[in-house]
PDB file of C-alpha atoms in Angstrom:
ATOM      1  CA  MET A   1       5.255 159.714   4.934  1.00  0.00           C
ATOM      2  CA  THR A   2       5.682 159.730   1.174  1.00  0.00           C
ATOM      3  CA  ALA A   3       9.206 160.270  -0.142  1.00  0.00           C
ATOM      4  CA  ALA A   4       9.634 163.180  -2.525  1.00  0.00           C
ATOM      5  CA  PHE A   5       8.391 162.265  -5.981  1.00  0.00           C
ATOM      6  CA  THR A   6       9.813 163.898  -9.067  1.00  0.00           C
ATOM      7  CA  THR A   7       9.387 163.622 -12.794  1.00  0.00           C
ATOM      8  CA  ALA A   8      11.689 164.714 -15.580  1.00  0.00           C
ATOM      9  CA  THR A   9      11.671 164.416 -19.333  1.00  0.00           C
ATOM     10  CA  ARG A  10      14.445 164.446 -21.873  1.00  0.00           C
ATOM     11  CA  ALA A  11      15.156 163.245 -25.378  1.00  0.00           C
ATOM     12  CA  SER A  12      16.642 159.880 -26.230  1.00  0.00           C
ATOM     13  CA  ALA A  13      17.934 158.543 -29.531  1.00  0.00           C
ATOM     14  CA  THR A  14      14.481 157.172 -30.375  1.00  0.00           C
ATOM     15  CA  GLY A  15      12.073 159.551 -28.668  1.00  0.00           C
ATOM     16  CA  THR A  16      11.289 160.739 -25.172  1.00  0.00           C
ATOM     17  CA  VAL A  17      12.410 159.569 -21.748  1.00  0.00           C
ATOM     18  CA  LEU A  18      10.044 160.166 -18.829  1.00  0.00           C
ATOM     19  CA  GLU A  19      11.748 159.616 -15.480  1.00  0.00           C
ATOM     20  CA  PHE A  20       9.924 158.875 -12.243  1.00  0.00           C
ATOM     21  CA  ALA A  21      11.843 159.062  -8.950  1.00  0.00           C
ATOM     22  CA  GLY A  22      10.712 158.500  -5.375  1.00  0.00           C
ATOM     23  CA  GLU A  23       7.432 156.938  -4.281  1.00  0.00           C
ATOM     24  CA  LEU A  24       4.696 156.580  -6.880  1.00  0.00           C
ATOM     25  CA  ASP A  25       1.492 156.108  -4.929  1.00  0.00           C
ATOM     26  CA  ALA A  26      -1.989 157.565  -4.484  1.00  0.00           C
ATOM     27  CA  ALA A  27      -0.545 160.839  -3.211  1.00  0.00           C
ATOM     28  CA  THR A  28       1.928 161.286  -6.071  1.00  0.00           C
ATOM     29  CA  SER A  29       0.186 159.642  -9.013  1.00  0.00           C
ATOM     30  CA  PRO A  30      -1.551 162.928  -9.985  1.00  0.00           C
ATOM     31  CA  ALA A  31       1.915 164.414 -10.592  1.00  0.00           C
ATOM     32  CA  ALA A  32       2.865 161.361 -12.667  1.00  0.00           C
ATOM     33  CA  ARG A  33      -0.323 161.641 -14.711  1.00  0.00           C
ATOM     34  CA  ALA A  34       0.248 165.360 -15.246  1.00  0.00           C
ATOM     35  CA  ALA A  35       3.737 164.612 -16.572  1.00  0.00           C
ATOM     36  CA  ILE A  36       2.281 161.965 -18.885  1.00  0.00           C
ATOM     37  CA  GLU A  37      -0.465 164.273 -20.128  1.00  0.00           C
ATOM     38  CA  ALA A  38       2.128 166.975 -20.875  1.00  0.00           C
ATOM     39  CA  LEU A  39       3.940 164.691 -23.327  1.00  0.00           C
ATOM     40  CA  THR A  40       3.570 165.144 -27.053  1.00  0.00           C
ATOM     41  CA  LEU A  41       4.383 161.928 -28.853  1.00  0.00           C
ATOM     42  CA  SER A  42       4.635 161.407 -32.593  1.00  0.00           C
ATOM     43  CA  ARG A  43       3.874 158.344 -34.654  1.00  0.00           C
ATOM     44  CA  GLY A  44       6.827 155.965 -34.598  1.00  0.00           C
ATOM     45  CA  GLU A  45       8.427 157.642 -31.606  1.00  0.00           C
ATOM     46  CA  HIS A  46       9.473 155.640 -28.550  1.00  0.00           C
ATOM     47  CA  LEU A  47       8.423 156.593 -25.030  1.00  0.00           C
ATOM     48  CA  ILE A  48      10.822 155.245 -22.444  1.00  0.00           C
ATOM     49  CA  VAL A  49       9.656 155.371 -18.833  1.00  0.00           C
ATOM     50  CA  ASP A  50      12.704 155.268 -16.574  1.00  0.00           C
ATOM     51  CA  LEU A  51      11.859 153.751 -13.194  1.00  0.00           C
ATOM     52  CA  SER A  52      15.422 153.246 -11.976  1.00  0.00           C
ATOM     53  CA  ALA A  53      15.019 155.845  -9.200  1.00  0.00           C
ATOM     54  CA  LEU A  54      11.564 154.646  -8.130  1.00  0.00           C
ATOM     55  CA  THR A  55      11.522 153.473  -4.506  1.00  0.00           C
ATOM     56  CA  PHE A  56       7.868 152.396  -4.274  1.00  0.00           C
ATOM     57  CA  CYS A  57       4.928 151.863  -6.605  1.00  0.00           C
ATOM     58  CA  ASP A  58       1.373 150.938  -5.627  1.00  0.00           C
ATOM     59  CA  SER A  59      -1.711 150.301  -7.764  1.00  0.00           C
ATOM     60  CA  SER A  60      -2.081 154.039  -8.413  1.00  0.00           C
ATOM     61  CA  GLY A  61       1.403 154.013  -9.885  1.00  0.00           C
ATOM     62  CA  ILE A  62       0.597 150.987 -12.046  1.00  0.00           C
ATOM     63  CA  SER A  63      -2.456 152.898 -13.260  1.00  0.00           C
ATOM     64  CA  ALA A  64      -0.205 155.818 -14.213  1.00  0.00           C
ATOM     65  CA  LEU A  65       2.028 153.448 -16.185  1.00  0.00           C
ATOM     66  CA  LEU A  66      -1.051 152.210 -18.027  1.00  0.00           C
ATOM     67  CA  ALA A  67      -1.974 155.824 -18.795  1.00  0.00           C
ATOM     68  CA  ALA A  68       1.478 156.286 -20.337  1.00  0.00           C
ATOM     69  CA  ARG A  69       0.976 153.135 -22.406  1.00  0.00           C
ATOM     70  CA  ASN A  70      -2.439 154.342 -23.564  1.00  0.00           C
ATOM     71  CA  LEU A  71      -0.972 157.699 -24.587  1.00  0.00           C
ATOM     72  CA  ALA A  72       1.759 155.970 -26.590  1.00  0.00           C
ATOM     73  CA  LEU A  73      -0.713 153.656 -28.310  1.00  0.00           C
ATOM     74  CA  ALA A  74      -3.026 156.552 -29.183  1.00  0.00           C
ATOM     75  CA  ALA A  75      -0.087 158.363 -30.795  1.00  0.00           C
ATOM     76  CA  GLU A  76       0.992 155.187 -32.627  1.00  0.00           C
ATOM     77  CA  ALA A  77       4.222 155.330 -30.653  1.00  0.00           C
ATOM     78  CA  GLY A  78       6.016 152.613 -28.732  1.00  0.00           C
ATOM     79  CA  ILE A  79       6.637 152.345 -25.013  1.00  0.00           C
ATOM     80  CA  ALA A  80       9.200 150.577 -22.850  1.00  0.00           C
ATOM     81  CA  LEU A  81      10.147 150.606 -19.191  1.00  0.00           C
ATOM     82  CA  VAL A  82      13.755 150.762 -18.048  1.00  0.00           C
ATOM     83  CA  GLY A  83      15.376 150.189 -14.692  1.00  0.00           C
ATOM     84  CA  VAL A  84      12.259 148.485 -13.359  1.00  0.00           C
ATOM     85  CA  PRO A  85      12.650 147.749  -9.641  1.00  0.00           C
ATOM     86  CA  SER A  86      12.124 144.086  -8.732  1.00  0.00           C
ATOM     87  CA  GLN A  87       9.000 144.808  -6.672  1.00  0.00           C
ATOM     88  CA  VAL A  88       7.409 146.582  -9.659  1.00  0.00           C
ATOM     89  CA  GLN A  89       8.384 143.725 -11.988  1.00  0.00           C
ATOM     90  CA  ARG A  90       6.777 141.303  -9.566  1.00  0.00           C
ATOM     91  CA  SER A  91       3.583 143.368  -9.323  1.00  0.00           C
ATOM     92  CA  LEU A  92       3.303 143.609 -13.110  1.00  0.00           C
ATOM     93  CA  ARG A  93       3.738 139.828 -13.407  1.00  0.00           C
ATOM     94  CA  LEU A  94       1.201 139.081 -10.663  1.00  0.00           C
ATOM     95  CA  ILE A  95      -1.515 141.235 -12.202  1.00  0.00           C
ATOM     96  CA  GLY A  96      -0.820 140.014 -15.728  1.00  0.00           C
ATOM     97  CA  LEU A  97       0.623 143.230 -17.155  1.00  0.00           C
ATOM     98  CA  ALA A  98       4.263 142.257 -17.636  1.00  0.00           C
ATOM     99  CA  ASP A  99       3.706 141.601 -21.351  1.00  0.00           C
ATOM    100  CA  PHE A 100       2.142 145.055 -21.804  1.00  0.00           C
ATOM    101  CA  PHE A 101       5.496 146.742 -21.167  1.00  0.00           C
ATOM    102  CA  PRO A 102       8.744 145.750 -22.844  1.00  0.00           C
ATOM    103  CA  ALA A 103      11.405 146.181 -20.165  1.00  0.00           C
ATOM    104  CA  HIS A 104      15.119 146.847 -20.539  1.00  0.00           C
ATOM    105  CA  PRO A 105      17.949 147.427 -18.074  1.00  0.00           C
ATOM    106  CA  THR A 106      19.009 150.773 -19.543  1.00  0.00           C
ATOM    107  CA  ILE A 107      17.827 153.552 -21.836  1.00  0.00           C
ATOM    108  CA  ALA A 108      20.524 152.612 -24.349  1.00  0.00           C
ATOM    109  CA  ASP A 109      19.203 149.032 -24.396  1.00  0.00           C
ATOM    110  CA  ALA A 110      15.653 150.269 -24.975  1.00  0.00           C
ATOM    111  CA  ASP A 111      16.834 152.566 -27.782  1.00  0.00           C
ATOM    112  CA  ARG A 112      18.709 149.722 -29.472  1.00  0.00           C
ATOM    113  CA  ALA A 113      15.722 147.376 -29.225  1.00  0.00           C
ATOM    114  CA  TRP A 114      13.375 150.006 -30.687  1.00  0.00           C
ATOM    115  CA  ALA A 115      15.780 150.878 -33.504  1.00  0.00           C
ATOM    116  CA  ALA A 116      16.123 147.168 -34.357  1.00  0.00           C
ATOM    117  CA  GLN A 117      12.322 146.873 -34.670  1.00  0.00           C
ATOM    118  CA  ARG A 118      12.112 149.827 -37.042  1.00  0.00           C
TER     119      ARG A 118
END
């Protein structure tokens, strides 16, 4: 049985935070993609995807993360992951996508890194 999956968005110092919580899998990835598609990003903004409350992520979830990255790139915005669970970090490394997503321990760390680049 899939654990409850939720999404939430809020502002950060450098842009938008999209939070995923619960299990991100084939059953819940449509909700993740809907949350991504609902975002409006501006050029130079930073999209932070907070995975700290994620308990599971399969290939459908990785695909949703790629959709978020594609949205950010199309808007000429940045993207970073925060609170990435170890199993997700491992999956991203194994499939060669770790370099596609800057990762930080916290939202504040991601904001500071983005501000330093600007």
